Amino acid sequence: MIKVFEAFAGYGSQRMALKNANIPHEIVGISEIEGDVILSYAAIHDNLLDERLKSIDMSDDDMRRSLKNINVPLDYRTFENKADKLRGQKLKDIYLANKLSKNFGDIRQINPDTLPDFDFFTYSFPCQDISIAGFQSGLSQNSGTRSSLLWECCKIIEKKRPKYLMMENVKNLIGKNHRNNFDEFLDYLNSLGYTNHWKVLNARDFGVPQNRERVFCISILNDRHSFEFPDTVELKVFMEDLLEKDVPENFYLKNNQVSDSPIVQDYIYCLDSNYWKGTFLSDFLEKKRRQLVSGKRNEMGKYPARRLTPRETWRFMGVNDSDFEKANQLVSNTSLYKQSGNSIVVPVMESIFVNLFKGEI
């Protein structure tokens, strides 16, 4: 049984991959700060939808105090704590979600001495300050950027010395602006006795019709065993296989937003957390915004074009519909779009984990 701690947990894509790959595991804790994301995690993995219907013998002030103790939920842009703004069922839901998911909250405030032991530490830190589509503020240590939260992992790794580490981030991590920081962190891991293996992998090479290149880094303590990244597989599921058949009108673009020339391809371009902001043709025609799909030509000779639905974006991340439905009951479409764009493609990790843990199963 592999004991796992998920830092920057998101909706738990790592946990999904371990489950799908039939790897015996136990999640002993997570670190996540965004309220809606924590709701999704607990709904998918920890039965929040049933637990929220039960009564709680705790006052609102005590629930808020509990949340503040781990500094959640935070505004992702300002890092302002929003616990005092929570009321009613939302307060109860956020409190329960943190408790059920064993969330240790803001990684900046975690004391490693309070953490249980674990074998596998996942730390796919925020990409916003290094992605080409983001702010390009960097990830230098003590810079105060969201991406610099990477360095908060050091205290945990040093104290707990897990056998295995996994990180995923945007391809620009190894670009000229950020490669020095990446190499510095790898050198740090080497100094602790970790052997690092990293590679750029594309989701479309692992059965998912999305052109999503990401850096994956696997680190193994004391060179316990050899590791090789998995071989690619033939793409057998195409874009049209993941699209919904009946889509509400509000997802379709107006005629003045649509080009007469259809774009034909078997996969979508990379989803990001800002996908939901795309509204006009100029947004969609940018390479990063081609999450635009079209049905058959209608009787007017036009191609009815629309945005992907939240469900479809989760499908393109390898998430099954039953998990999506659980999150969909608690959070908005805007949040669902952001969560999928910020997550990790599940089938890619399934292949990695099969290779990584073959000696542990």
Short mmCIF file of C-alpha atoms in Angstrom, two decimals:
data_model
loop_
_atom_site.label_atom_id
_atom_site.label_comp_id
_atom_site.label_asym_id
_atom_site.label_seq_id
_atom_site.Cartn_x
_atom_site.Cartn_y
_atom_site.Cartn_z
CA MET A 1 0.00 0.00 0.00
CA ILE A 2 1.57 3.26 -1.18
CA LYS A 3 0.88 6.20 1.10
CA VAL A 4 0.42 9.43 -0.83
CA PHE A 5 0.42 13.16 -0.07
CA GLU A 6 -0.96 15.42 -2.82
CA ALA A 7 0.33 18.99 -2.66
CA PHE A 8 -1.44 21.45 -4.99
CA ALA A 9 -4.01 18.67 -5.19
CA GLY A 10 -6.58 20.20 -7.52
CA TYR A 11 -9.52 17.86 -7.94
CA GLY A 12 -7.26 14.87 -7.36
CA SER A 13 -6.13 13.80 -10.82
CA GLN A 14 -3.17 11.93 -9.32
CA ARG A 15 -5.57 9.96 -7.14
CA MET A 16 -7.74 9.21 -10.18
CA ALA A 17 -4.72 7.85 -12.06
CA LEU A 18 -3.63 5.62 -9.17
CA LYS A 19 -7.15 4.24 -8.91
CA ASN A 20 -7.50 3.66 -12.66
CA ALA A 21 -4.11 1.91 -12.75
CA ASN A 22 -5.19 -0.41 -9.89
CA ILE A 23 -2.27 0.65 -7.72
CA PRO A 24 -3.02 0.07 -4.01
CA HIS A 25 -2.74 3.43 -2.29
CA GLU A 26 -3.90 5.56 0.59
CA ILE A 27 -4.13 9.34 0.50
CA VAL A 28 -2.86 10.47 3.90
CA GLY A 29 -3.23 14.18 3.23
CA ILE A 30 -3.49 16.95 0.66
CA SER A 31 -2.63 20.63 0.36
CA GLU A 32 -5.09 22.83 -1.52
CA ILE A 33 -6.20 26.43 -0.95
CA GLU A 34 -9.06 27.18 -3.37
CA GLY A 35 -12.54 26.65 -1.96
CA ASP A 36 -14.30 25.38 -5.08
CA VAL A 37 -11.41 23.07 -5.89
CA ILE A 38 -11.55 21.55 -2.41
CA LEU A 39 -15.29 21.03 -2.89
CA SER A 40 -14.64 19.16 -6.13
CA TYR A 41 -11.94 17.02 -4.53
CA ALA A 42 -14.10 15.99 -1.57
CA ALA A 43 -17.17 15.41 -3.73
CA ILE A 44 -15.25 13.13 -6.09
CA HIS A 45 -13.11 11.23 -3.59
CA ASP A 46 -14.58 11.61 -0.09
CA ASN A 47 -18.36 11.31 -0.36
CA LEU A 48 -19.04 14.99 0.36
CA LEU A 49 -22.41 14.92 -1.42
CA ASP A 50 -23.80 12.55 1.21
CA GLU A 51 -21.91 13.94 4.19
CA ARG A 52 -23.16 17.49 3.56
CA LEU A 53 -26.73 16.33 4.23
CA LYS A 54 -25.90 15.37 7.81
CA SER A 55 -26.05 17.77 10.73
CA ILE A 56 -22.85 19.18 12.27
CA ASP A 57 -22.48 19.91 15.97
CA MET A 58 -20.27 22.95 15.44
CA SER A 59 -20.95 26.67 15.39
CA ASP A 60 -20.29 28.84 12.35
CA ASP A 61 -17.52 30.64 14.23
CA ASP A 62 -15.83 27.34 15.08
CA MET A 63 -15.99 26.23 11.45
CA ARG A 64 -14.45 29.51 10.30
CA ARG A 65 -11.78 29.22 12.97
CA SER A 66 -10.93 25.72 11.78
CA LEU A 67 -10.56 26.97 8.21
CA LYS A 68 -8.39 29.90 9.24
CA ASN A 69 -6.09 27.55 11.13
CA ILE A 70 -5.02 26.06 7.80
CA ASN A 71 -5.50 29.37 5.93
CA VAL A 72 -8.27 28.33 3.55
CA PRO A 73 -10.10 29.15 1.40
CA LEU A 74 -7.84 31.68 -0.28
CA ASP A 75 -8.42 33.99 -3.21
CA TYR A 76 -6.04 32.54 -5.78
CA ARG A 77 -4.90 35.93 -7.06
CA THR A 78 -4.55 37.91 -3.84
CA PHE A 79 -4.07 35.08 -1.30
CA GLU A 80 -6.74 36.78 0.84
CA ASN A 81 -8.50 34.40 3.25
CA LYS A 82 -12.23 34.24 2.51
CA ALA A 83 -13.41 32.22 5.52
CA ASP A 84 -15.18 35.20 7.11
CA LYS A 85 -17.27 35.68 3.97
CA LEU A 86 -18.69 32.15 4.05
CA ARG A 87 -22.28 31.69 5.21
CA GLY A 88 -24.84 28.92 5.55
CA GLN A 89 -24.49 25.79 3.45
CA LYS A 90 -21.38 27.05 1.65
CA LEU A 91 -19.57 27.42 4.96
CA LYS A 92 -20.64 23.94 6.01
CA ASP A 93 -19.61 22.47 2.64
CA ILE A 94 -16.16 24.07 2.70
CA TYR A 95 -15.57 22.99 6.30
CA LEU A 96 -16.63 19.41 5.59
CA ALA A 97 -14.64 19.24 2.36
CA ASN A 98 -11.44 20.20 4.15
CA LYS A 99 -12.05 17.74 6.95
CA LEU A 100 -13.01 14.81 4.70
CA SER A 101 -10.11 15.33 2.29
CA LYS A 102 -7.55 15.64 5.11
CA ASN A 103 -6.51 19.00 3.76
CA PHE A 104 -3.52 20.59 5.51
CA GLY A 105 -4.24 23.82 3.66
CA ASP A 106 -1.81 26.56 2.68
CA ILE A 107 1.54 24.93 1.96
CA ARG A 108 3.33 28.06 3.19
CA GLN A 109 2.02 27.42 6.69
CA ILE A 110 2.37 23.64 6.87
CA ASN A 111 4.63 22.37 9.64
CA PRO A 112 6.18 19.14 8.30
CA ASP A 113 6.31 17.76 11.85
CA THR A 114 2.50 17.58 11.81
CA LEU A 115 2.34 15.48 8.64
CA PRO A 116 1.90 11.70 8.61
CA ASP A 117 4.54 9.59 6.89
CA PHE A 118 4.09 8.90 3.18
CA ASP A 119 5.91 7.17 0.32
CA PHE A 120 4.86 9.35 -2.61
CA PHE A 121 4.74 13.14 -2.75
CA THR A 122 3.10 14.90 -5.70
CA TYR A 123 3.84 18.61 -6.07
CA SER A 124 2.63 19.97 -9.39
CA PHE A 125 2.93 23.61 -8.37
CA PRO A 126 1.04 26.52 -10.01
CA CYS A 127 2.09 27.27 -13.57
CA GLN A 128 0.65 30.77 -13.96
CA ASP A 129 3.94 32.61 -13.54
CA ILE A 130 5.88 30.48 -16.00
CA SER A 131 3.35 29.58 -18.69
CA ILE A 132 3.45 31.44 -22.00
CA ALA A 133 -0.24 32.23 -21.55
CA GLY A 134 0.37 33.47 -18.00
CA PHE A 135 2.15 36.30 -16.26
CA GLN A 136 5.79 35.27 -16.81
CA SER A 137 6.69 36.46 -13.30
CA GLY A 138 8.93 33.45 -12.75
CA LEU A 139 9.49 30.98 -9.92
CA SER A 140 12.61 32.28 -8.25
CA GLN A 141 12.87 31.44 -4.57
CA ASN A 142 11.37 34.11 -2.25
CA SER A 143 9.92 36.00 -5.24
CA GLY A 144 6.39 35.79 -3.86
CA THR A 145 4.90 34.50 -7.12
CA ARG A 146 2.43 31.63 -7.20
CA SER A 147 4.89 29.47 -9.12
CA SER A 148 7.55 30.10 -6.47
CA LEU A 149 5.42 28.00 -4.10
CA LEU A 150 7.55 25.17 -5.50
CA TRP A 151 10.19 26.07 -2.93
CA GLU A 152 7.71 25.57 -0.07
CA CYS A 153 7.90 21.87 -0.88
CA CYS A 154 11.52 21.72 0.26
CA LYS A 155 10.73 21.67 3.98
CA ILE A 156 8.32 18.77 3.45
CA ILE A 157 10.67 16.75 1.26
CA GLU A 158 13.60 17.28 3.64
CA LYS A 159 11.60 16.23 6.70
CA LYS A 160 9.60 13.31 5.29
CA ARG A 161 12.03 11.97 2.66
CA PRO A 162 9.36 10.18 0.60
CA LYS A 163 10.58 7.38 -1.66
CA TYR A 164 9.05 8.92 -4.77
CA LEU A 165 8.26 12.42 -6.03
CA MET A 166 6.26 13.53 -9.05
CA MET A 167 5.92 16.97 -10.57
CA GLU A 168 4.09 18.14 -13.71
CA ASN A 169 4.21 21.60 -15.21
CA VAL A 170 4.09 23.55 -18.44
CA LYS A 171 6.72 23.05 -21.13
CA ASN A 172 7.98 26.58 -20.59
CA LEU A 173 9.51 25.37 -17.31
CA ILE A 174 12.46 24.20 -19.40
CA GLY A 175 12.48 27.33 -21.57
CA LYS A 176 15.33 29.82 -21.44
CA ASN A 177 13.63 32.06 -18.87
CA HIS A 178 13.04 29.37 -16.26
CA ARG A 179 15.46 26.53 -16.96
CA ASN A 180 17.98 27.80 -14.39
CA ASN A 181 15.35 27.64 -11.65
CA PHE A 182 14.34 24.14 -12.71
CA ASP A 183 17.95 22.96 -12.74
CA GLU A 184 18.52 24.56 -9.34
CA PHE A 185 15.61 22.60 -7.90
CA LEU A 186 16.83 19.35 -9.46
CA ASP A 187 20.28 19.96 -7.97
CA TYR A 188 18.63 20.45 -4.60
CA LEU A 189 16.83 17.11 -4.94
CA ASN A 190 20.10 15.47 -5.96
CA SER A 191 21.70 16.77 -2.77
CA LEU A 192 19.03 14.92 -0.77
CA GLY A 193 19.76 11.65 -2.55
CA TYR A 194 17.13 11.73 -5.28
CA THR A 195 17.71 10.58 -8.84
CA ASN A 196 15.66 12.71 -11.22
CA HIS A 197 14.05 11.65 -14.49
CA TRP A 198 12.23 14.26 -16.55
CA LYS A 199 10.67 14.35 -19.98
CA VAL A 200 8.16 16.35 -22.03
CA LEU A 201 5.08 14.22 -22.71
CA ASN A 202 2.09 15.05 -24.90
CA ALA A 203 -1.42 13.95 -23.91
CA ARG A 204 -2.25 13.00 -27.49
CA ASP A 205 0.48 10.34 -27.30
CA PHE A 206 -1.35 8.65 -24.42
CA GLY A 207 -4.83 8.18 -25.81
CA VAL A 208 -6.28 11.65 -25.21
CA PRO A 209 -7.11 13.92 -28.19
CA GLN A 210 -5.55 17.07 -26.75
CA ASN A 211 -2.27 18.61 -27.88
CA ARG A 212 -0.99 19.23 -24.36
CA GLU A 213 2.77 19.10 -23.81
CA ARG A 214 3.89 19.04 -20.20
CA VAL A 215 7.14 18.45 -18.31
CA PHE A 216 6.94 15.45 -15.99
CA CYS A 217 9.63 14.87 -13.39
CA ILE A 218 9.95 11.66 -11.39
CA SER A 219 12.44 11.58 -8.50
CA ILE A 220 13.45 8.38 -6.72
CA LEU A 221 15.21 8.38 -3.35
CA ASN A 222 18.53 6.52 -3.11
CA ASP A 223 18.09 5.15 -6.62
CA ARG A 224 15.74 2.43 -5.33
CA HIS A 225 15.14 1.06 -8.80
CA SER A 226 15.40 2.04 -12.44
CA PHE A 227 12.70 4.06 -14.14
CA GLU A 228 11.82 4.77 -17.74
CA PHE A 229 9.01 6.91 -19.02
CA PRO A 230 6.26 4.92 -20.76
CA ASP A 231 6.07 4.34 -24.49
CA THR A 232 3.52 6.29 -26.47
CA VAL A 233 0.30 4.69 -27.67
CA GLU A 234 -1.72 5.10 -30.83
CA LEU A 235 -4.51 7.66 -30.59
CA LYS A 236 -7.78 5.77 -30.98
CA VAL A 237 -10.17 8.24 -29.35
CA PHE A 238 -10.76 11.39 -31.36
CA MET A 239 -12.25 14.77 -30.64
CA GLU A 240 -15.72 13.90 -31.90
CA ASP A 241 -15.83 10.88 -29.58
CA LEU A 242 -15.72 13.13 -26.52
CA LEU A 243 -18.19 15.79 -27.63
CA GLU A 244 -21.70 15.96 -26.23
CA LYS A 245 -24.57 15.44 -28.64
CA ASP A 246 -27.11 17.88 -27.20
CA VAL A 247 -25.59 21.17 -26.12
CA PRO A 248 -27.53 24.22 -24.81
CA GLU A 249 -27.78 27.24 -27.07
CA ASN A 250 -25.71 29.46 -24.78
CA PHE A 251 -22.56 27.55 -25.75
CA TYR A 252 -22.98 28.45 -29.45
CA LEU A 253 -21.42 31.54 -30.96
CA LYS A 254 -23.39 34.15 -32.82
CA ASN A 255 -23.00 34.46 -36.59
CA ASN A 256 -20.78 37.54 -36.33
CA GLN A 257 -18.38 35.59 -34.12
CA VAL A 258 -17.90 32.70 -36.52
CA SER A 259 -15.58 32.27 -39.49
CA ASP A 260 -16.88 30.83 -42.76
CA SER A 261 -13.90 28.49 -42.88
CA PRO A 262 -14.18 25.46 -40.59
CA ILE A 263 -11.14 24.16 -38.72
CA VAL A 264 -10.86 20.40 -39.10
CA GLN A 265 -8.69 18.36 -36.72
CA ASP A 266 -8.77 15.19 -34.65
CA TYR A 267 -7.68 16.76 -31.37
CA ILE A 268 -8.07 20.03 -29.49
CA TYR A 269 -5.33 22.46 -28.66
CA CYS A 270 -4.16 22.69 -25.09
CA LEU A 271 -6.78 23.65 -22.52
CA ASP A 272 -5.80 26.26 -19.97
CA SER A 273 -7.45 27.75 -16.92
CA ASN A 274 -8.49 30.86 -18.88
CA TYR A 275 -10.49 28.96 -21.50
CA TRP A 276 -13.78 30.11 -20.04
CA LYS A 277 -12.85 33.73 -20.83
CA GLY A 278 -12.82 33.14 -24.60
CA THR A 279 -15.83 34.85 -26.19
CA PHE A 280 -15.01 36.37 -29.55
CA LEU A 281 -13.64 35.01 -32.80
CA SER A 282 -10.25 36.66 -32.24
CA ASP A 283 -9.90 34.65 -29.02
CA PHE A 284 -10.75 31.36 -30.64
CA LEU A 285 -8.55 31.81 -33.69
CA GLU A 286 -5.44 32.14 -31.57
CA LYS A 287 -3.72 28.78 -31.36
CA LYS A 288 -4.20 28.61 -27.60
CA ARG A 289 -7.92 29.33 -28.03
CA ARG A 290 -8.94 26.79 -30.64
CA GLN A 291 -11.16 24.94 -28.22
CA LEU A 292 -13.89 25.64 -30.76
CA VAL A 293 -15.93 22.80 -32.19
CA SER A 294 -18.42 22.65 -35.00
CA GLY A 295 -21.19 20.35 -36.05
CA LYS A 296 -22.21 19.45 -39.59
CA ARG A 297 -23.00 22.21 -42.04
CA ASN A 298 -26.59 23.35 -41.49
CA GLU A 299 -29.28 24.12 -44.06
CA MET A 300 -27.95 27.67 -44.43
CA GLY A 301 -24.54 26.34 -45.42
CA LYS A 302 -22.95 27.43 -42.14
CA TYR A 303 -21.04 25.49 -39.52
CA PRO A 304 -22.63 26.08 -36.09
CA ALA A 305 -19.61 26.76 -33.90
CA ARG A 306 -19.54 26.62 -30.12
CA ARG A 307 -17.31 26.49 -27.07
CA LEU A 308 -16.56 23.24 -25.33
CA THR A 309 -18.85 22.54 -22.39
CA PRO A 310 -17.34 22.08 -18.92
CA ARG A 311 -18.07 18.35 -19.13
CA GLU A 312 -16.17 18.12 -22.41
CA THR A 313 -13.11 19.90 -21.00
CA TRP A 314 -13.02 17.38 -18.14
CA ARG A 315 -13.31 14.53 -20.65
CA PHE A 316 -10.33 15.96 -22.54
CA MET A 317 -8.39 15.71 -19.26
CA GLY A 318 -9.24 12.02 -18.96
CA VAL A 319 -11.86 12.41 -16.22
CA ASN A 320 -14.92 10.16 -16.32
CA ASP A 321 -18.41 11.61 -16.37
CA SER A 322 -19.39 10.22 -12.98
CA ASP A 323 -16.58 12.18 -11.29
CA PHE A 324 -17.49 15.30 -13.25
CA GLU A 325 -21.11 15.02 -12.14
CA LYS A 326 -20.10 15.03 -8.49
CA ALA A 327 -18.17 18.28 -8.86
CA ASN A 328 -20.83 19.76 -11.13
CA GLN A 329 -23.37 19.66 -8.31
CA LEU A 330 -21.35 22.04 -6.15
CA VAL A 331 -19.37 24.49 -8.30
CA SER A 332 -20.00 26.89 -11.18
CA ASN A 333 -19.19 26.40 -14.86
CA THR A 334 -16.50 29.06 -14.54
CA SER A 335 -14.79 27.09 -11.79
CA LEU A 336 -15.19 23.79 -13.67
CA TYR A 337 -13.40 25.29 -16.69
CA LYS A 338 -10.58 26.65 -14.54
CA GLN A 339 -10.16 23.39 -12.66
CA SER A 340 -9.81 21.30 -15.80
CA GLY A 341 -7.38 23.76 -17.37
CA ASN A 342 -5.19 23.68 -14.26
CA SER A 343 -5.22 19.91 -13.89
CA ILE A 344 -3.12 17.00 -15.20
CA VAL A 345 -4.23 14.57 -17.90
CA VAL A 346 -5.12 11.37 -16.07
CA PRO A 347 -4.14 8.71 -18.67
CA VAL A 348 -0.61 10.15 -18.95
CA MET A 349 -0.12 9.64 -15.23
CA GLU A 350 -1.64 6.16 -15.36
CA SER A 351 1.10 5.09 -17.76
CA ILE A 352 3.79 6.75 -15.64
CA PHE A 353 2.56 5.17 -12.42
CA VAL A 354 2.45 1.66 -13.88
CA ASN A 355 6.16 1.97 -14.69
CA LEU A 356 7.07 3.74 -11.45
CA PHE A 357 5.34 1.41 -9.03
CA LYS A 358 5.80 -1.94 -10.77
CA GLY A 359 8.12 -3.03 -7.96
CA GLU A 360 5.67 -1.94 -5.26
CA ILE A 361 2.52 -3.66 -6.50
#
